[in-house]
PDB file of N, CA and C in Angstrom:
ATOM      1  N   PRO A   1      -8.258  -2.370   3.535  1.00 88.00           N
ATOM      2  CA  PRO A   1      -7.456  -3.086   4.523  1.00 88.00           C
ATOM      3  C   PRO A   1      -7.474  -2.372   5.872  1.00 88.00           C
ATOM      4  N   PRO A   2      -7.151  -3.079   6.918  1.00 90.00           N
ATOM      5  CA  PRO A   2      -7.100  -2.455   8.245  1.00 90.00           C
ATOM      6  C   PRO A   2      -6.051  -1.340   8.303  1.00 90.00           C
ATOM      7  N   GLY A   3      -6.254  -0.449   9.241  1.00 90.00           N
ATOM      8  CA  GLY A   3      -5.352   0.684   9.414  1.00 90.00           C
ATOM      9  C   GLY A   3      -3.905   0.288   9.616  1.00 90.00           C
ATOM     10  N   GLU A   4      -3.666  -0.846  10.278  1.00 92.00           N
ATOM     11  CA  GLU A   4      -2.291  -1.282  10.533  1.00 92.00           C
ATOM     12  C   GLU A   4      -1.557  -1.550   9.218  1.00 92.00           C
ATOM     13  N   ILE A   5      -2.264  -2.126   8.261  1.00 92.00           N
ATOM     14  CA  ILE A   5      -1.647  -2.409   6.961  1.00 92.00           C
ATOM     15  C   ILE A   5      -1.380  -1.103   6.222  1.00 92.00           C
ATOM     16  N   ILE A   6      -2.340  -0.215   6.236  1.00 93.00           N
ATOM     17  CA  ILE A   6      -2.157   1.075   5.577  1.00 93.00           C
ATOM     18  C   ILE A   6      -1.002   1.836   6.221  1.00 93.00           C
ATOM     19  N   ASP A   7      -0.875   1.741   7.546  1.00 94.00           N
ATOM     20  CA  ASP A   7       0.252   2.384   8.247  1.00 94.00           C
ATOM     21  C   ASP A   7       1.594   1.869   7.724  1.00 94.00           C
ATOM     22  N   GLN A   8       1.671   0.570   7.488  1.00 95.00           N
ATOM     23  CA  GLN A   8       2.920  -0.005   6.980  1.00 95.00           C
ATOM     24  C   GLN A   8       3.255   0.579   5.610  1.00 95.00           C
ATOM     25  N   PHE A   9       2.235   0.658   4.748  1.00 95.00           N
ATOM     26  CA  PHE A   9       2.453   1.253   3.432  1.00 95.00           C
ATOM     27  C   PHE A   9       2.850   2.722   3.557  1.00 95.00           C
ATOM     28  N   GLN A  10       2.162   3.450   4.426  1.00 94.00           N
ATOM     29  CA  GLN A  10       2.437   4.872   4.604  1.00 94.00           C
ATOM     30  C   GLN A  10       3.858   5.096   5.111  1.00 94.00           C
ATOM     31  N   ASP A  11       4.303   4.269   6.045  1.00 95.00           N
ATOM     32  CA  ASP A  11       5.675   4.383   6.557  1.00 95.00           C
ATOM     33  C   ASP A  11       6.694   4.206   5.435  1.00 95.00           C
ATOM     34  N   LEU A  12       6.461   3.218   4.581  1.00 96.00           N
ATOM     35  CA  LEU A  12       7.376   2.983   3.463  1.00 96.00           C
ATOM     36  C   LEU A  12       7.353   4.148   2.481  1.00 96.00           C
ATOM     37  N   LEU A  13       6.174   4.697   2.256  1.00 94.00           N
ATOM     38  CA  LEU A  13       6.063   5.852   1.369  1.00 94.00           C
ATOM     39  C   LEU A  13       6.843   7.035   1.926  1.00 94.00           C
ATOM     40  N   GLU A  14       6.712   7.279   3.216  1.00 94.00           N
ATOM     41  CA  GLU A  14       7.432   8.386   3.847  1.00 94.00           C
ATOM     42  C   GLU A  14       8.945   8.202   3.762  1.00 94.00           C
ATOM     43  N   GLN A  15       9.387   6.949   3.722  1.00 95.00           N
ATOM     44  CA  GLN A  15      10.814   6.643   3.589  1.00 95.00           C
ATOM     45  C   GLN A  15      11.258   6.676   2.125  1.00 95.00           C
ATOM     46  N   GLY A  16      10.292   6.755   1.210  1.00 91.00           N
ATOM     47  CA  GLY A  16      10.609   6.732  -0.215  1.00 91.00           C
ATOM     48  C   GLY A  16      10.977   5.356  -0.719  1.00 91.00           C
ATOM     49  N   SER A  17      10.515   4.329  -0.025  1.00 93.00           N
ATOM     50  CA  SER A  17      10.885   2.957  -0.360  1.00 93.00           C
ATOM     51  C   SER A  17       9.899   2.348  -1.359  1.00 93.00           C
ATOM     52  N   ILE A  18      10.150   2.609  -2.635  1.00 94.00           N
ATOM     53  CA  ILE A  18       9.311   2.073  -3.702  1.00 94.00           C
ATOM     54  C   ILE A  18       9.353   0.547  -3.692  1.00 94.00           C
ATOM     55  N   ASP A  19      10.567  -0.004  -3.604  1.00 95.00           N
ATOM     56  CA  ASP A  19      10.710  -1.463  -3.569  1.00 95.00           C
ATOM     57  C   ASP A  19       9.998  -2.048  -2.359  1.00 95.00           C
ATOM     58  N   GLY A  20      10.082  -1.356  -1.225  1.00 96.00           N
ATOM     59  CA  GLY A  20       9.422  -1.823  -0.016  1.00 96.00           C
ATOM     60  C   GLY A  20       7.914  -1.883  -0.179  1.00 96.00           C
ATOM     61  N   ILE A  21       7.352  -0.892  -0.843  1.00 95.00           N
ATOM     62  CA  ILE A  21       5.905  -0.882  -1.083  1.00 95.00           C
ATOM     63  C   ILE A  21       5.519  -2.060  -1.971  1.00 95.00           C
ATOM     64  N   ALA A  22       6.286  -2.286  -3.029  1.00 95.00           N
ATOM     65  CA  ALA A  22       5.997  -3.402  -3.934  1.00 95.00           C
ATOM     66  C   ALA A  22       6.112  -4.741  -3.207  1.00 95.00           C
ATOM     67  N   LEU A  23       7.156  -4.901  -2.395  1.00 96.00           N
ATOM     68  CA  LEU A  23       7.333  -6.153  -1.648  1.00 96.00           C
ATOM     69  C   LEU A  23       6.232  -6.365  -0.624  1.00 96.00           C
ATOM     70  N   LEU A  24       5.867  -5.287   0.078  1.00 95.00           N
ATOM     71  CA  LEU A  24       4.796  -5.399   1.067  1.00 95.00           C
ATOM     72  C   LEU A  24       3.477  -5.742   0.384  1.00 95.00           C
ATOM     73  N   ALA A  25       3.215  -5.122  -0.757  1.00 95.00           N
ATOM     74  CA  ALA A  25       1.978  -5.418  -1.491  1.00 95.00           C
ATOM     75  C   ALA A  25       1.918  -6.900  -1.853  1.00 95.00           C
ATOM     76  N   ASP A  26       3.023  -7.448  -2.347  1.00 94.00           N
ATOM     77  CA  ASP A  26       3.063  -8.875  -2.687  1.00 94.00           C
ATOM     78  C   ASP A  26       2.834  -9.741  -1.449  1.00 94.00           C
ATOM     79  N   ALA A  27       3.481  -9.386  -0.356  1.00 94.00           N
ATOM     80  CA  ALA A  27       3.370 -10.186   0.871  1.00 94.00           C
ATOM     81  C   ALA A  27       1.954 -10.144   1.438  1.00 94.00           C
ATOM     82  N   ILE A  28       1.361  -8.965   1.483  1.00 93.00           N
ATOM     83  CA  ILE A  28       0.003  -8.836   2.031  1.00 93.00           C
ATOM     84  C   ILE A  28      -0.982  -9.599   1.165  1.00 93.00           C
ATOM     85  N   GLU A  29      -0.811  -9.500  -0.129  1.00 89.00           N
ATOM     86  CA  GLU A  29      -1.711 -10.200  -1.052  1.00 89.00           C
ATOM     87  C   GLU A  29      -1.672 -11.705  -0.803  1.00 89.00           C
ATOM     88  N   LYS A  30      -0.477 -12.244  -0.575  1.00 87.00           N
ATOM     89  CA  LYS A  30      -0.337 -13.684  -0.326  1.00 87.00           C
ATOM     90  C   LYS A  30      -0.827 -14.069   1.066  1.00 87.00           C
ATOM     91  N   GLN A  31      -0.479 -13.278   2.070  1.00 86.00           N
ATOM     92  CA  GLN A  31      -0.849 -13.600   3.457  1.00 86.00           C
ATOM     93  C   GLN A  31      -2.355 -13.578   3.657  1.00 86.00           C
ATOM     94  N   GLU A  32      -3.007 -12.649   3.032  1.00 74.00           N
ATOM     95  CA  GLU A  32      -4.439 -12.474   3.255  1.00 74.00           C
ATOM     96  C   GLU A  32      -5.277 -13.219   2.217  1.00 74.00           C
ATOM     97  N   GLU A  33      -4.669 -14.180   1.541  1.00 79.00           N
ATOM     98  CA  GLU A  33      -5.351 -15.031   0.570  1.00 79.00           C
ATOM     99  C   GLU A  33      -6.134 -14.221  -0.459  1.00 79.00           C
ATOM    100  N   GLY A  34      -5.541 -13.124  -0.894  1.00 81.00           N
ATOM    101  CA  GLY A  34      -6.151 -12.326  -1.937  1.00 81.00           C
ATOM    102  C   GLY A  34      -7.233 -11.366  -1.494  1.00 81.00           C
ATOM    103  N   ARG A  35      -7.514 -11.328  -0.206  1.00 88.00           N
ATOM    104  CA  ARG A  35      -8.580 -10.463   0.304  1.00 88.00           C
ATOM    105  C   ARG A  35      -8.345  -8.999  -0.049  1.00 88.00           C
ATOM    106  N   TYR A  36      -7.098  -8.579  -0.025  1.00 92.00           N
ATOM    107  CA  TYR A  36      -6.773  -7.183  -0.314  1.00 92.00           C
ATOM    108  C   TYR A  36      -6.051  -7.045  -1.655  1.00 92.00           C
ATOM    109  N   ALA A  37      -6.231  -8.022  -2.523  1.00 92.00           N
ATOM    110  CA  ALA A  37      -5.529  -8.038  -3.806  1.00 92.00           C
ATOM    111  C   ALA A  37      -5.741  -6.765  -4.628  1.00 92.00           C
ATOM    112  N   PRO A  38      -6.967  -6.285  -4.801  1.00 93.00           N
ATOM    113  CA  PRO A  38      -7.126  -5.068  -5.605  1.00 93.00           C
ATOM    114  C   PRO A  38      -6.376  -3.874  -5.013  1.00 93.00           C
ATOM    115  N   PHE A  39      -6.435  -3.714  -3.703  1.00 93.00           N
ATOM    116  CA  PHE A  39      -5.714  -2.626  -3.037  1.00 93.00           C
ATOM    117  C   PHE A  39      -4.214  -2.777  -3.268  1.00 93.00           C
ATOM    118  N   CYS A  40      -3.712  -3.972  -3.051  1.00 94.00           N
ATOM    119  CA  CYS A  40      -2.271  -4.221  -3.176  1.00 94.00           C
ATOM    120  C   CYS A  40      -1.783  -4.028  -4.601  1.00 94.00           C
ATOM    121  N   ARG A  41      -2.549  -4.495  -5.574  1.00 94.00           N
ATOM    122  CA  ARG A  41      -2.140  -4.340  -6.966  1.00 94.00           C
ATOM    123  C   ARG A  41      -2.074  -2.870  -7.366  1.00 94.00           C
ATOM    124  N   LYS A  42      -3.060  -2.105  -6.922  1.00 96.00           N
ATOM    125  CA  LYS A  42      -3.049  -0.679  -7.264  1.00 96.00           C
ATOM    126  C   LYS A  42      -1.875   0.018  -6.585  1.00 96.00           C
ATOM    127  N   ALA A  43      -1.637  -0.272  -5.303  1.00 95.00           N
ATOM    128  CA  ALA A  43      -0.513   0.338  -4.589  1.00 95.00           C
ATOM    129  C   ALA A  43       0.802  -0.007  -5.268  1.00 95.00           C
ATOM    130  N   LYS A  44       0.963  -1.255  -5.646  1.00 95.00           N
ATOM    131  CA  LYS A  44       2.198  -1.692  -6.300  1.00 95.00           C
ATOM    132  C   LYS A  44       2.356  -0.994  -7.652  1.00 95.00           C
ATOM    133  N   GLY A  45       1.287  -0.907  -8.408  1.00 95.00           N
ATOM    134  CA  GLY A  45       1.349  -0.245  -9.713  1.00 95.00           C
ATOM    135  C   GLY A  45       1.716   1.225  -9.595  1.00 95.00           C
ATOM    136  N   LEU A  46       1.107   1.913  -8.649  1.00 95.00           N
ATOM    137  CA  LEU A  46       1.443   3.321  -8.442  1.00 95.00           C
ATOM    138  C   LEU A  46       2.904   3.477  -8.030  1.00 95.00           C
ATOM    139  N   ALA A  47       3.363   2.606  -7.139  1.00 94.00           N
ATOM    140  CA  ALA A  47       4.748   2.678  -6.672  1.00 94.00           C
ATOM    141  C   ALA A  47       5.724   2.426  -7.818  1.00 94.00           C
ATOM    142  N   GLU A  48       5.447   1.397  -8.606  1.00 93.00           N
ATOM    143  CA  GLU A  48       6.361   1.047  -9.697  1.00 93.00           C
ATOM    144  C   GLU A  48       6.421   2.134 -10.769  1.00 93.00           C
ATOM    145  N   ASN A  49       5.370   2.955 -10.834  1.00 93.00           N
ATOM    146  CA  ASN A  49       5.350   4.067 -11.781  1.00 93.00           C
ATOM    147  C   ASN A  49       5.750   5.382 -11.108  1.00 93.00           C
ATOM    148  N   PHE A  50       6.259   5.272  -9.888  1.00 93.00           N
ATOM    149  CA  PHE A  50       6.757   6.433  -9.128  1.00 93.00           C
ATOM    150  C   PHE A  50       5.706   7.527  -8.963  1.00 93.00           C
ATOM    151  N   GLN A  51       4.455   7.116  -8.790  1.00 93.00           N
ATOM    152  CA  GLN A  51       3.362   8.067  -8.599  1.00 93.00           C
ATOM    153  C   GLN A  51       3.142   8.256  -7.089  1.00 93.00           C
ATOM    154  N   LEU A  52       4.101   8.912  -6.466  1.00 91.00           N
ATOM    155  CA  LEU A  52       4.106   9.027  -5.013  1.00 91.00           C
ATOM    156  C   LEU A  52       2.979   9.903  -4.488  1.00 91.00           C
ATOM    157  N   ALA A  53       2.684  10.976  -5.159  1.00 94.00           N
ATOM    158  CA  ALA A  53       1.581  11.832  -4.712  1.00 94.00           C
ATOM    159  C   ALA A  53       0.261  11.073  -4.791  1.00 94.00           C
ATOM    160  N   GLU A  54       0.094  10.295  -5.854  1.00 95.00           N
ATOM    161  CA  GLU A  54      -1.120   9.494  -5.998  1.00 95.00           C
ATOM    162  C   GLU A  54      -1.192   8.421  -4.917  1.00 95.00           C
ATOM    163  N   LEU A  55      -0.046   7.858  -4.559  1.00 95.00           N
ATOM    164  CA  LEU A  55      -0.022   6.868  -3.478  1.00 95.00           C
ATOM    165  C   LEU A  55      -0.466   7.486  -2.156  1.00 95.00           C
ATOM    166  N   GLU A  56       0.008   8.682  -1.893  1.00 93.00           N
ATOM    167  CA  GLU A  56      -0.368   9.358  -0.654  1.00 93.00           C
ATOM    168  C   GLU A  56      -1.884   9.550  -0.586  1.00 93.00           C
ATOM    169  N   VAL A  57      -2.473   9.991  -1.688  1.00 95.00           N
ATOM    170  CA  VAL A  57      -3.925  10.181  -1.754  1.00 95.00           C
ATOM    171  C   VAL A  57      -4.641   8.836  -1.625  1.00 95.00           C
ATOM    172  N   TYR A  58      -4.118   7.813  -2.296  1.00 95.00           N
ATOM    173  CA  TYR A  58      -4.723   6.482  -2.271  1.00 95.00           C
ATOM    174  C   TYR A  58      -4.749   5.916  -0.851  1.00 95.00           C
ATOM    175  N   PHE A  59      -3.636   6.035  -0.137  1.00 94.00           N
ATOM    176  CA  PHE A  59      -3.586   5.530   1.229  1.00 94.00           C
ATOM    177  C   PHE A  59      -4.515   6.314   2.135  1.00 94.00           C
ATOM    178  N   ALA A  60      -4.566   7.622   1.959  1.00 92.00           N
ATOM    179  CA  ALA A  60      -5.458   8.452   2.778  1.00 92.00           C
ATOM    180  C   ALA A  60      -6.912   8.097   2.522  1.00 92.00           C
ATOM    181  N   SER A  61      -7.259   7.858   1.265  1.00 92.00           N
ATOM    182  CA  SER A  61      -8.652   7.515   0.947  1.00 92.00           C
ATOM    183  C   SER A  61      -8.999   6.117   1.461  1.00 92.00           C
ATOM    184  N   ALA A  62      -8.035   5.211   1.429  1.00 90.00           N
ATOM    185  CA  ALA A  62      -8.261   3.853   1.945  1.00 90.00           C
ATOM    186  C   ALA A  62      -8.506   3.890   3.450  1.00 90.00           C
ATOM    187  N   ARG A  63      -7.844   4.805   4.096  1.00 84.00           N
ATOM    188  CA  ARG A  63      -8.006   4.962   5.530  1.00 84.00           C
ATOM    189  C   ARG A  63      -9.328   5.635   5.847  1.00 84.00           C
ATOM    190  N   GLY A  64      -9.878   6.354   4.883  1.00 82.00           N
ATOM    191  CA  GLY A  64     -11.122   7.066   5.088  1.00 82.00           C
ATOM    192  C   GLY A  64     -10.919   8.333   5.893  1.00 82.00           C
ATOM    193  N   GLY A  65      -9.684   8.844   5.881  1.00 56.00           N
ATOM    194  CA  GLY A  65      -9.395  10.061   6.613  1.00 56.00           C
ATOM    195  C   GLY A  65      -9.163   9.839   8.098  1.00 56.00           C
ATOM    196  N   ASN A  66      -9.215   8.593   8.562  1.00 47.00           N
ATOM    197  CA  ASN A  66      -9.013   8.277   9.979  1.00 47.00           C
ATOM    198  C   ASN A  66      -7.643   7.690  10.196  1.00 47.00           C
ATOM    199  N   LYS A  67      -7.097   7.916  11.365  1.00 45.00           N
ATOM    200  CA  LYS A  67      -5.825   7.291  11.713  1.00 45.00           C
ATOM    201  C   LYS A  67      -6.018   6.225  12.723  1.00 45.00           C
TER     202      LYS A  67
END
């Protein structure tokens, strides 16, 4: 996904908003007609399992190390 979307997820992660990550994942998946569905499903799954460190790595890798 574009950096702007990853930024939104990262902001929620920094706030510790697990529910926010899950809600954003659902919204992005619907808005983008499934284009980012695999990314969103994985992010939501990690969040729901409270795997915050893994989420941080996942978002960083999705960004490709760029901001």
